[in-house]
Tab-separated table of C-alpha atoms and ligand atoms in Angstrom:
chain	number	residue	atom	x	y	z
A	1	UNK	CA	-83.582	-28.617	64.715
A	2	UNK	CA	-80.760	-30.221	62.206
A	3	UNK	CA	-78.640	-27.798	60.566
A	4	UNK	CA	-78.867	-27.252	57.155
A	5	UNK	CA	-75.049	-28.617	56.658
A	6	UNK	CA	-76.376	-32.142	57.963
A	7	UNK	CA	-79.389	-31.920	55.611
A	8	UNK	CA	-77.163	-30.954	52.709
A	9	UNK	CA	-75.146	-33.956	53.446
A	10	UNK	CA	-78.075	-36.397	54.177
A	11	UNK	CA	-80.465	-35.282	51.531
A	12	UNK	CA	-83.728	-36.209	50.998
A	13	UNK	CA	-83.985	-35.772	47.508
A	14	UNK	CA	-83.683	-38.631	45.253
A	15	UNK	CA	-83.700	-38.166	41.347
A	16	UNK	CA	-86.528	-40.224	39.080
A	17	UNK	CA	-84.885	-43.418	38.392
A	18	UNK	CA	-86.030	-43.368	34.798
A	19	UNK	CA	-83.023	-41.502	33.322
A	20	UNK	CA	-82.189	-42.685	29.746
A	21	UNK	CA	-79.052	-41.365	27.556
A	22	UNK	CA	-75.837	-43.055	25.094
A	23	UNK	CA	-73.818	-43.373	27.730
A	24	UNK	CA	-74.636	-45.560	31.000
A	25	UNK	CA	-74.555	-43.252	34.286
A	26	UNK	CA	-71.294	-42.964	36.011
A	27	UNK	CA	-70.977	-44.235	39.334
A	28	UNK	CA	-67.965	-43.195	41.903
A	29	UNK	CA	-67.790	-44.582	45.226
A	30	UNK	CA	-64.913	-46.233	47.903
A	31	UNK	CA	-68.238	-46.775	50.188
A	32	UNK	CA	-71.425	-48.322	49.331
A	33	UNK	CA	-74.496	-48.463	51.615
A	34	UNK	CA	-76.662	-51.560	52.879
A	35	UNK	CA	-80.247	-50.871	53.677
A	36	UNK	CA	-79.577	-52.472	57.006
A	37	UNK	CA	-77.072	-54.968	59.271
A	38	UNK	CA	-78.698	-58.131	57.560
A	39	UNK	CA	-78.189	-57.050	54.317
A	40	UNK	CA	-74.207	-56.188	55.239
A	41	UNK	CA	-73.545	-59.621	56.552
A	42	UNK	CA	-75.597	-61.712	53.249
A	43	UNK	CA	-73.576	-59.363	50.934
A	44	UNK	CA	-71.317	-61.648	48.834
A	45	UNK	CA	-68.524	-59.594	47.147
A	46	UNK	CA	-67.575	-61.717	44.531
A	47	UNK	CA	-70.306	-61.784	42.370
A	48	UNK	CA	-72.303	-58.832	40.242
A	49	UNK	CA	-75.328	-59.419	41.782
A	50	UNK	CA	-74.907	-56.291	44.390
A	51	UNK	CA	-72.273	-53.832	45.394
A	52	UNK	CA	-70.224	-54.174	48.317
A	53	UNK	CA	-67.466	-52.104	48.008
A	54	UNK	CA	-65.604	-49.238	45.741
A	55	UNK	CA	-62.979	-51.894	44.765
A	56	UNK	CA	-64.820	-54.585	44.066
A	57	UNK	CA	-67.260	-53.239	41.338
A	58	UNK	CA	-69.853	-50.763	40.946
A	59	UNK	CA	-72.621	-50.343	37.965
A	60	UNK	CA	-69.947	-48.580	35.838
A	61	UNK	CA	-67.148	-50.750	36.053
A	62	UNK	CA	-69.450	-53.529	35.888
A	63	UNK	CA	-70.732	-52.180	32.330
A	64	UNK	CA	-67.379	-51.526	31.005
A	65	UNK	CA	-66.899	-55.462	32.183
A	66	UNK	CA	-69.818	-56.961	30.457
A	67	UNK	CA	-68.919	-55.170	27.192
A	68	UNK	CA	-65.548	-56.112	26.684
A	69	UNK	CA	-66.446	-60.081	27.851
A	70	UNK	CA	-68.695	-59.392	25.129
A	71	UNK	CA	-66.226	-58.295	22.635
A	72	UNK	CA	-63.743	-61.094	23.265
A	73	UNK	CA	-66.055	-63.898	23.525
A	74	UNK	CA	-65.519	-64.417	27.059
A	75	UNK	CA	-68.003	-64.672	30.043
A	76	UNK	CA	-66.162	-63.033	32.757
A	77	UNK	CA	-63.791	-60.097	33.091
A	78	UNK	CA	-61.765	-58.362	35.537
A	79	UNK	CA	-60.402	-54.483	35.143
A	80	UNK	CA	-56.767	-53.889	36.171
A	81	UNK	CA	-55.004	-50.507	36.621
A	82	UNK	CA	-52.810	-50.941	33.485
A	83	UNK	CA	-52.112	-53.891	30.985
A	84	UNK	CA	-49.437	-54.911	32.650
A	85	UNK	CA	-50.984	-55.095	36.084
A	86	UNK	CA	-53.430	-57.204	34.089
A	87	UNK	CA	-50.845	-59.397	33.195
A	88	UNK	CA	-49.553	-59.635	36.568
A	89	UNK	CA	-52.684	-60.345	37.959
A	90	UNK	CA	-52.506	-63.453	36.232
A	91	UNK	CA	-49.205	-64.153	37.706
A	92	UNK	CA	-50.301	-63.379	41.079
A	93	UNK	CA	-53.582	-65.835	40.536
A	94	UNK	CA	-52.123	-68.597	39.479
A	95	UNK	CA	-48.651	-69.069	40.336
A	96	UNK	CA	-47.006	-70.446	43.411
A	97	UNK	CA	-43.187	-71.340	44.723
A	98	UNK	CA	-42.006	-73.704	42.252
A	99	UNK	CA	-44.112	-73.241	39.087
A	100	UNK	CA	-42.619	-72.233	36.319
A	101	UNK	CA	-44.286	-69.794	33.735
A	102	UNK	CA	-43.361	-70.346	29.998
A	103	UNK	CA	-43.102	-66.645	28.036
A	104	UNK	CA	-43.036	-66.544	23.685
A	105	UNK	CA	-39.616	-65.192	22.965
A	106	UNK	CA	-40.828	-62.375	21.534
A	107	UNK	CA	-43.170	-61.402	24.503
A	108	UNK	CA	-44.084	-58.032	25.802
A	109	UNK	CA	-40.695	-56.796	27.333
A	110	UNK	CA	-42.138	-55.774	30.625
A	111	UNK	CA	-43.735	-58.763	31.001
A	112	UNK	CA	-40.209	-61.139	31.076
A	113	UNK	CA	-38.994	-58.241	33.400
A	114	UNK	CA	-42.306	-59.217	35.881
A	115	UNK	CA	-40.623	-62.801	35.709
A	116	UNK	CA	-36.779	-62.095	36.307
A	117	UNK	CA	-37.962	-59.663	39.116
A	118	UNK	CA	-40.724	-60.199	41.738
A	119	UNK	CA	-42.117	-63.660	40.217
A	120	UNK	CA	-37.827	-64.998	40.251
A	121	UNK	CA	-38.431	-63.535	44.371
A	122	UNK	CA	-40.849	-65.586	45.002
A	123	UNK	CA	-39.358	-68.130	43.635
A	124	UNK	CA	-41.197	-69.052	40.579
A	125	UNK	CA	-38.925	-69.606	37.177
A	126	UNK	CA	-39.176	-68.581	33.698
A	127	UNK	CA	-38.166	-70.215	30.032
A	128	UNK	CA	-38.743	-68.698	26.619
A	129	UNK	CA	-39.733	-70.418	23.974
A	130	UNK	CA	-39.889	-70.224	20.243
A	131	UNK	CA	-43.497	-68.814	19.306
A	132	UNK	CA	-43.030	-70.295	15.900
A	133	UNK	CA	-42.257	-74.210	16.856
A	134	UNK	CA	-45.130	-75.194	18.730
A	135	UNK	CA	-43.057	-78.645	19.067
A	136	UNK	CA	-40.501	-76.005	20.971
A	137	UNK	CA	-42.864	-75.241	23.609
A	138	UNK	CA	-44.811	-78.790	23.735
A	139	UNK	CA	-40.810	-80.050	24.753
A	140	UNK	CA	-40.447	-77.481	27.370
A	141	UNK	CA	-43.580	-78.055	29.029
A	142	UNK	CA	-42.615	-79.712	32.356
A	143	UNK	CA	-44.099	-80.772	35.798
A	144	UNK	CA	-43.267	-77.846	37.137
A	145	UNK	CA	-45.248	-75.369	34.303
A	146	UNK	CA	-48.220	-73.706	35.163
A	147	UNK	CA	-49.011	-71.437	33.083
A	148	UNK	CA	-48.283	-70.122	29.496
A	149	UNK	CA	-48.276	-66.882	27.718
A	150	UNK	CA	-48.667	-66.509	24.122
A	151	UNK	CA	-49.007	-63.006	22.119
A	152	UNK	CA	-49.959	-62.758	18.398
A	153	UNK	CA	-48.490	-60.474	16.818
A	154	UNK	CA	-45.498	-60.947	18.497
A	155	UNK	CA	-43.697	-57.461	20.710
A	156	UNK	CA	-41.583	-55.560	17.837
A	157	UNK	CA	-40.650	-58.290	15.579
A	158	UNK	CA	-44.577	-58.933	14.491
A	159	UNK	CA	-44.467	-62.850	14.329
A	160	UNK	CA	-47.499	-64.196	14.194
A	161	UNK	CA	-47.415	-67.747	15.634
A	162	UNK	CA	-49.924	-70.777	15.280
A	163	UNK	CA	-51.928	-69.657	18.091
A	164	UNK	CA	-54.029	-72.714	17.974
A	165	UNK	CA	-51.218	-75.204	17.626
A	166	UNK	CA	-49.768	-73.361	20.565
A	167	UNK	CA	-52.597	-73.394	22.907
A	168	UNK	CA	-53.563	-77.496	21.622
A	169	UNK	CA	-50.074	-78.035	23.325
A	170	UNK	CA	-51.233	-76.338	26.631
A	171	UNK	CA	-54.023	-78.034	26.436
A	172	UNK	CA	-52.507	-81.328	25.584
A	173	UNK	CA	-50.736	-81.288	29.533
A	174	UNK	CA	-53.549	-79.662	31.094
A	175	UNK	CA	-51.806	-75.895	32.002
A	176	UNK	CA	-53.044	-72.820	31.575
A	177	UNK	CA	-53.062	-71.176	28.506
A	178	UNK	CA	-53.205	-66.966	28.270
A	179	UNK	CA	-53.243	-64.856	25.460
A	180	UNK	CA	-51.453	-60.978	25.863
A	181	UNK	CA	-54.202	-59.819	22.927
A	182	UNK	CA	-54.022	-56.271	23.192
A	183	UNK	CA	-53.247	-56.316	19.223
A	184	UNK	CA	-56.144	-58.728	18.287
A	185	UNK	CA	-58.148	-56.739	20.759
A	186	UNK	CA	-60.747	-59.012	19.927
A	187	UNK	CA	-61.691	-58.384	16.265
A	188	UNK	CA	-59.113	-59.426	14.412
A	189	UNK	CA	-60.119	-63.004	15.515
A	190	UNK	CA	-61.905	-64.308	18.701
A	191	UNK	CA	-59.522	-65.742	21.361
A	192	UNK	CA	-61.714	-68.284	23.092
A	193	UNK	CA	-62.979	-69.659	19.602
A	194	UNK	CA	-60.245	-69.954	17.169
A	195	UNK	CA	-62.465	-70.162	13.549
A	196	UNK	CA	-65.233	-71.490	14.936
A	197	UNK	CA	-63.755	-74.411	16.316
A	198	UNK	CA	-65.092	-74.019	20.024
A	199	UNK	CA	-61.306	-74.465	21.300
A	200	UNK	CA	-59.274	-70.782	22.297
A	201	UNK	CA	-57.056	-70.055	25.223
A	202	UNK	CA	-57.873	-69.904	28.695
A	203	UNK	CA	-57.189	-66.298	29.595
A	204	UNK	CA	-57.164	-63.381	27.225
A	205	UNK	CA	-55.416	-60.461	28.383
A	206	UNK	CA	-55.943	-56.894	26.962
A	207	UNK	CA	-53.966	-53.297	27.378
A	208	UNK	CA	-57.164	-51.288	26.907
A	209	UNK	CA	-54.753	-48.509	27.022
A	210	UNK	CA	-54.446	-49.033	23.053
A	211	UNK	CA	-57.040	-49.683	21.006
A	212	UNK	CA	-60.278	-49.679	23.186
A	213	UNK	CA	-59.644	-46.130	24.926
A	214	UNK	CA	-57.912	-45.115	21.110
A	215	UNK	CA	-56.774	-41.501	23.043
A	216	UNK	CA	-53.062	-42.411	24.091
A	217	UNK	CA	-54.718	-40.904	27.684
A	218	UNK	CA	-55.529	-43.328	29.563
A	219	UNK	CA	-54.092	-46.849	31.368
A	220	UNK	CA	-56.419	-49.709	32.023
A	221	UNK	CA	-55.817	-53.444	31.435
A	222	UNK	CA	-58.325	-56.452	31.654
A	223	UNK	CA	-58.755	-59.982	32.005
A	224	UNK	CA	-61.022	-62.124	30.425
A	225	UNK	CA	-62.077	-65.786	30.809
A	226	UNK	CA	-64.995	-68.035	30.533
A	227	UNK	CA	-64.312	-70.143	32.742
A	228	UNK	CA	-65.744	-69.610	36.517
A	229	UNK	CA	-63.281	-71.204	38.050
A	230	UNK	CA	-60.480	-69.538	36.766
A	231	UNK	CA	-62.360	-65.760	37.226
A	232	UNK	CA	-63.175	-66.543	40.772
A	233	UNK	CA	-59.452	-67.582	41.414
A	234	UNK	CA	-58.652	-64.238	39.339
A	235	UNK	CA	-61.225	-62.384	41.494
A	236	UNK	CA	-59.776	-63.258	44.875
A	237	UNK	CA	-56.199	-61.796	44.097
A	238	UNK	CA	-57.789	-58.963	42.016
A	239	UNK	CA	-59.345	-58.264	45.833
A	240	UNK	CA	-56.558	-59.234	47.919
A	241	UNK	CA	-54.381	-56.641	45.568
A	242	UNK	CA	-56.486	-53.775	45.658
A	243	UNK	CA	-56.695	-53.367	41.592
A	244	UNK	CA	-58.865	-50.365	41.656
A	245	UNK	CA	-59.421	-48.396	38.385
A	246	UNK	CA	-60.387	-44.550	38.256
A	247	UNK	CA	-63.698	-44.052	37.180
A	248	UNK	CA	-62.651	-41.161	34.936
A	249	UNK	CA	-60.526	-43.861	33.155
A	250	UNK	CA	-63.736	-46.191	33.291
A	251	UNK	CA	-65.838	-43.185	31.352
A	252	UNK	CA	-63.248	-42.767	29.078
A	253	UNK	CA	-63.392	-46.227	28.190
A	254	UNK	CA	-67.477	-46.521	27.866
A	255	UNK	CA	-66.622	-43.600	25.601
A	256	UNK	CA	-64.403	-44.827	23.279
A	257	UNK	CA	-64.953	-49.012	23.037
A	258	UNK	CA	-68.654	-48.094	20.634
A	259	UNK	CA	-66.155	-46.551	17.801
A	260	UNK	CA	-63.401	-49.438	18.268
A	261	UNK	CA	-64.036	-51.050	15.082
A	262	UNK	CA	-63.942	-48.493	12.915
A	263	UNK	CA	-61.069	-46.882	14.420
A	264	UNK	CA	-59.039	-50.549	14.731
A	265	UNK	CA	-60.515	-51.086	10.653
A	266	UNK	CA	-59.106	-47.369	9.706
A	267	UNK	CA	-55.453	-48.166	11.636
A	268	UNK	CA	-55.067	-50.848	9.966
A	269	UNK	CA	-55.827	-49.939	6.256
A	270	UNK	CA	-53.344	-46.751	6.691
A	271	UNK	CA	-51.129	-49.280	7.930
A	272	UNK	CA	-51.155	-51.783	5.146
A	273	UNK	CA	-50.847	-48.639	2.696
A	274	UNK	CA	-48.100	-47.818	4.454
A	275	UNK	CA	-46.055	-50.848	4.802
A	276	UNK	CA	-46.445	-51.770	1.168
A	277	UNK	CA	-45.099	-48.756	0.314
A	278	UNK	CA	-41.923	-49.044	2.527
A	279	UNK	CA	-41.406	-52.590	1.553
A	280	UNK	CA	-41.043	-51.590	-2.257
A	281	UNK	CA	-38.488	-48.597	-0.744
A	282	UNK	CA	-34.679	-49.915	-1.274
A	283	UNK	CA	-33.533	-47.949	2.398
A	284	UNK	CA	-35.918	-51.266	3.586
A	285	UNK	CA	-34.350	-54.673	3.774
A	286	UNK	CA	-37.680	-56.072	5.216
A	287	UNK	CA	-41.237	-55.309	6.555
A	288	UNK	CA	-42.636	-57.049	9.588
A	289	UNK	CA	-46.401	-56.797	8.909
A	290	UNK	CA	-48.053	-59.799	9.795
A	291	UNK	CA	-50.757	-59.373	6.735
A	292	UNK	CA	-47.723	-58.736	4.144
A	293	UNK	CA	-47.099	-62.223	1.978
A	294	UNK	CA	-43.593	-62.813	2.923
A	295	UNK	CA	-43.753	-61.575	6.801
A	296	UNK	CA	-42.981	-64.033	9.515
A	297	UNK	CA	-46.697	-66.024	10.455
A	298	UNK	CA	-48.582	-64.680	7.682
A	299	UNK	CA	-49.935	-68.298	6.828
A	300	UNK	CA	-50.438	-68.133	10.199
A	301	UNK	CA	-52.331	-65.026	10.352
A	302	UNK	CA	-54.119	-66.269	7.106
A	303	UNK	CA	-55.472	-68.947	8.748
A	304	UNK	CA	-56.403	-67.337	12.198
A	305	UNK	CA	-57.787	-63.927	10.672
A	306	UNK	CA	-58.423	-64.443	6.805
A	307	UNK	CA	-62.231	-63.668	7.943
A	308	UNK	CA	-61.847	-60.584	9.439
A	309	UNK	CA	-58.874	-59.714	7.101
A	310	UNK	CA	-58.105	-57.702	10.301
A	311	UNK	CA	-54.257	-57.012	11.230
A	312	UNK	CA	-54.342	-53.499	13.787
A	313	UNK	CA	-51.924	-50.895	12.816
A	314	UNK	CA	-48.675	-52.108	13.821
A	315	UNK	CA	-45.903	-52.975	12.092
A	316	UNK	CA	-41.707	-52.802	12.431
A	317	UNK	CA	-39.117	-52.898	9.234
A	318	UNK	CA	-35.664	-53.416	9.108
A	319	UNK	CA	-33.378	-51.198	7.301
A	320	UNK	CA	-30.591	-51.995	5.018
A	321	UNK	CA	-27.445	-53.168	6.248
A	322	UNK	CA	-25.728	-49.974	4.633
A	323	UNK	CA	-27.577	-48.150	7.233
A	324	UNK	CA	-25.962	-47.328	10.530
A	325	UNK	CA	-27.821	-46.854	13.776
A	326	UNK	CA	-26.990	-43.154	14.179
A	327	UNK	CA	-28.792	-42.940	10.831
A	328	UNK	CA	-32.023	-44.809	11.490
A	329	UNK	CA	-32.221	-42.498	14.210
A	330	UNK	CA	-31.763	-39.538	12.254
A	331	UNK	CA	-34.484	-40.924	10.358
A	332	UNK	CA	-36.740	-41.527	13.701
A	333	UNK	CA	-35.904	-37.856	14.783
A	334	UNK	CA	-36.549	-36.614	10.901
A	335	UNK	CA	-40.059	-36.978	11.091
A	336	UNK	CA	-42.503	-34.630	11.823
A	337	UNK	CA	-46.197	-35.963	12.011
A	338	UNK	CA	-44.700	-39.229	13.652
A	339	UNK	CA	-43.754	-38.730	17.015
A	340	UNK	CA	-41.675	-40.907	19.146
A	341	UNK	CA	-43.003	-42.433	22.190
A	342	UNK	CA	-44.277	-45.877	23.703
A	343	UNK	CA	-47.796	-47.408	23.555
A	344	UNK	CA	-50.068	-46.912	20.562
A	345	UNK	CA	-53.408	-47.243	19.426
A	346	UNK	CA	-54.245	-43.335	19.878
A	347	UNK	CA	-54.854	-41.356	16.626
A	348	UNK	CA	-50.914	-39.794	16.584
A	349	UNK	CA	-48.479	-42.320	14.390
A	350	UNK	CA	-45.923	-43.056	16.836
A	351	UNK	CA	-42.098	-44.651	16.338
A	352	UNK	CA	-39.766	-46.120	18.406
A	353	UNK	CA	-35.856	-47.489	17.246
A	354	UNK	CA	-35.125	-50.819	18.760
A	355	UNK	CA	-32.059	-52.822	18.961
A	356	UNK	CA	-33.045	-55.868	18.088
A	357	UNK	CA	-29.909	-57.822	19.425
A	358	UNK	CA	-30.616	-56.523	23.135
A	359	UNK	CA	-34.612	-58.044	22.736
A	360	UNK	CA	-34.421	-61.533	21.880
A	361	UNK	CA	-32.504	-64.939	23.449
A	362	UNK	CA	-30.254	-66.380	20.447
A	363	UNK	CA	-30.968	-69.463	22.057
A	364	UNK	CA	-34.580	-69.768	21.039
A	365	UNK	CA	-35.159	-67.102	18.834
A	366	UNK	CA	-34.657	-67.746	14.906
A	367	UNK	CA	-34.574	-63.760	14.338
A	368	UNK	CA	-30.957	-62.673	12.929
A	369	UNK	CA	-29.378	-61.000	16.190
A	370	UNK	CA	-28.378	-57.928	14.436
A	371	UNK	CA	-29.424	-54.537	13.115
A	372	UNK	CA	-31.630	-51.449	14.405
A	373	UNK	CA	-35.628	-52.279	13.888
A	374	UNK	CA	-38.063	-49.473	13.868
A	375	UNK	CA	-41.621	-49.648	14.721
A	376	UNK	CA	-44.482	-47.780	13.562
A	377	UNK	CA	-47.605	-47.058	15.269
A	378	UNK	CA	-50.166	-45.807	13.195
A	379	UNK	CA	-52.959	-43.433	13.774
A	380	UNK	CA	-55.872	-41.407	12.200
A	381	UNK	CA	-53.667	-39.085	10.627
A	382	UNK	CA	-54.413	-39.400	6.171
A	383	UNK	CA	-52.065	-41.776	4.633
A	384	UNK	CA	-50.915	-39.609	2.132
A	385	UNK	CA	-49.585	-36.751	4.565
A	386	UNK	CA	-48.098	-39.577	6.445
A	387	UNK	CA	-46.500	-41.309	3.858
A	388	UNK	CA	-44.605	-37.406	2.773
A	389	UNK	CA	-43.151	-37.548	6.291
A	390	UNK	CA	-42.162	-41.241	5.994
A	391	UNK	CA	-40.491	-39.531	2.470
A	392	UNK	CA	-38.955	-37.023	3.423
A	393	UNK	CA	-37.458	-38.906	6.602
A	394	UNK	CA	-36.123	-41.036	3.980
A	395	UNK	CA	-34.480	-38.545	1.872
A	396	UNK	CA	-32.863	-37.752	5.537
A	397	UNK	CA	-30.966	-41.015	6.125
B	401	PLP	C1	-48.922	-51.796	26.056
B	401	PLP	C2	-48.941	-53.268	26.201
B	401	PLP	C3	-49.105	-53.871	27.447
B	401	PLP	C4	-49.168	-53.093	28.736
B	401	PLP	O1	-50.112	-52.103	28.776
B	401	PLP	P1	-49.985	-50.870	29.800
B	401	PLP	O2	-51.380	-50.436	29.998
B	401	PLP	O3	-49.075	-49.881	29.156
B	401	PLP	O4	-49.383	-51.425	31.057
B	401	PLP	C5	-49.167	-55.241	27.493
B	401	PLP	N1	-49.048	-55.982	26.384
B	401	PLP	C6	-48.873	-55.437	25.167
B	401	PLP	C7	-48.759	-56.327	23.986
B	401	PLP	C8	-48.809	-54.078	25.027
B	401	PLP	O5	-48.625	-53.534	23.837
């Protein structure tokens, strides 16, 4: 007779298959079963139609794929432990000895460390380029590049670039084109389909640590073609690197991704509120808001997003030159609602000082190399109460 520990553990008991509810069953596993030896060996890993293997998908991270493909446009999507593994996923995919990778000056800091550290190793090189002369990067397109990253809004400085003019010049010598669009997060304007025309970038990239989980709790990245070539090329080095994601992370995410437009809609309105504001405020030289008239891109921005009128809830400003750095970071430290830390797109209004001369190459970028930049990340807080602290912090300078 088996003991009952055995039957606990091999259970006869199956529930009714018919179970309906909001949110799609959550599945955790490292091992999946096959009904028998055949089925093992026929098992192809690289496609969603079965289950091989914890890593490689199972119905939950599958869901949470399909429904940000969805929301980007794309046909095909990958998960990756953070954004930046996302991003380095890419690397890893496409890049070999000799390529070179072309980053936007202004690109996500972490991601020109990736290139001057284990991509330089490998011996793959890096150039920046201006994001705002598209002839800029159509010069420094070479033999040798590969692959190109673009971003819009630009990391800190906000710049929104001619995305399509940018990614016509990839296209133009045939190398691959991908997008870092954790702000656009695919509503503020759809990365495969710039305005209807058909024609978008080749990869889009996402941190869906900020606005699709919205909690500032969790780190998951993802990338997005539609283009089956590409994703099976992604899918292989996603496998050979082991780029599991936690299924509690995976939840969080099915949780959170049905609100994202309203919450992405409400950031951004505070935002604009908010910037207006400080740009009529004489402590402000100038406010980097991509949606502002006046702000670096925004005929760019016009023309990408004018029909969503969507711009996230980002935005930096630069104080006046009266203004030392020990007191924009009285002003930081002066705040109370606001609270300083990286990442964004949770429903606390972040900040974070920057010196802006440390950030970009004066050799390609046409930003002034001087000052202290501060950059606000706004949440769900009202604007009102946050405005009083901007105030206040102000009256502190
Ligand atoms: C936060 C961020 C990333 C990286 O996301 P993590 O999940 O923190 O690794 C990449 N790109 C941009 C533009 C980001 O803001």
């Amino acid at each position: 007779m088996r003991k009952p520990i055995t039957d606990l553990i091999h259970h006869p008991y199956t529930p009714p298959a018919n179970f309906a509810a909001p949110q799609p069953g959550i599945y955790k596993a490292s091992t999946v079963f096959f009904a028998d030896v055949a089925a093992m060996r026929a098992r192809d890993w690289k496609t969603k139609a079965g289950y091989t293997y914890g890593l490689h998908g199972t119905p939950t991270t599958f869901t949470l794929e399909e429904r940000l493909a969805t929301l980007e446009g794309g046909t095909e999507c990958l998960l990756a432990p953070s954004g930046l593994a996302a991003i380095a996923l890419v690397a890893f995919a496409f890049l070999k000895t000799g390529d070179e990778v072309l980053l936007p000056d202004n690109a996500y800091g972490p991601n020109k460390a990736l290139c001057t550290g284990e991509l330089a190793h490998f011996g793959i090189t890096h150039r920046l380029y201006d994001p705002m002369n598209p002839a800029d990067l159509a010069a420094k397109i070479s033999e040798r590049t590969r692959l190109v990253w673009m971003e819009a809004a630009g990391s800190v400085t906000m710049e929104f670039p001619d995305l399509p003019a940018l990614a016509a010049a990839c296209r133009a010598r045939g190398v691959l084109a991908a997008l870092d669009n954790t702000w656009g997060a695919g509503l503020a304007f759809a990365p495969f389909d710039f305005n209807g025309s058909g024609q978008g970038v080749d990869i889009s990239i996402q941190a869906l640590t900020k606005y699709p989980s919205g909690g500032g709790d969790v780190l998951m990245g993802s990338v997005i073609t539609r283009d089956e070539r590409l994703h099976r090329a992604l899918k292989l080095s996603h496998m050979r690197m082991g780029f599991g994601t936690g299924v509690g992370d995976v939840e969080a995410l099915l949780r959170s991704l049905p609100s994202i437009a309203l919450r992405y809609e409400a950031h951004d309105r505070s935002a604009r509120e908010l910037a207006r504001w400080l740009s009529d405020r004489p402590e402000i030289a100038q406010v980097l808001h991509p949606a502002l008239e006046g702000a670096p891109g925004h005929a760019n921005w016009l023309r990408l997003c004018g029909a969503t009128d969507l711009a996230a809830g980002l935005f930096s400003v630069v104080f006046d030159g009266r203004y030392s750095a020990a007191q924009v970071d009285r002003f930081c430290d002066s705040l109370t609602l606001f609270r300083l830390g990286y990442s964004w797109g949770g429903p606390i209004s972040l900040v974070v000082p920057y010196d802006i001369g440390l950030m970009r190459d004066p050799e390609v970028s046409h930003w002034p190399h001087k000052g202290t930049l501060v950059r606000f990340s706004i949440g769900l807080e009202d604007a009102e109460d946050l405005r009083a602290d901007l105030e206040q912090a102000l009256a502190a300078l």
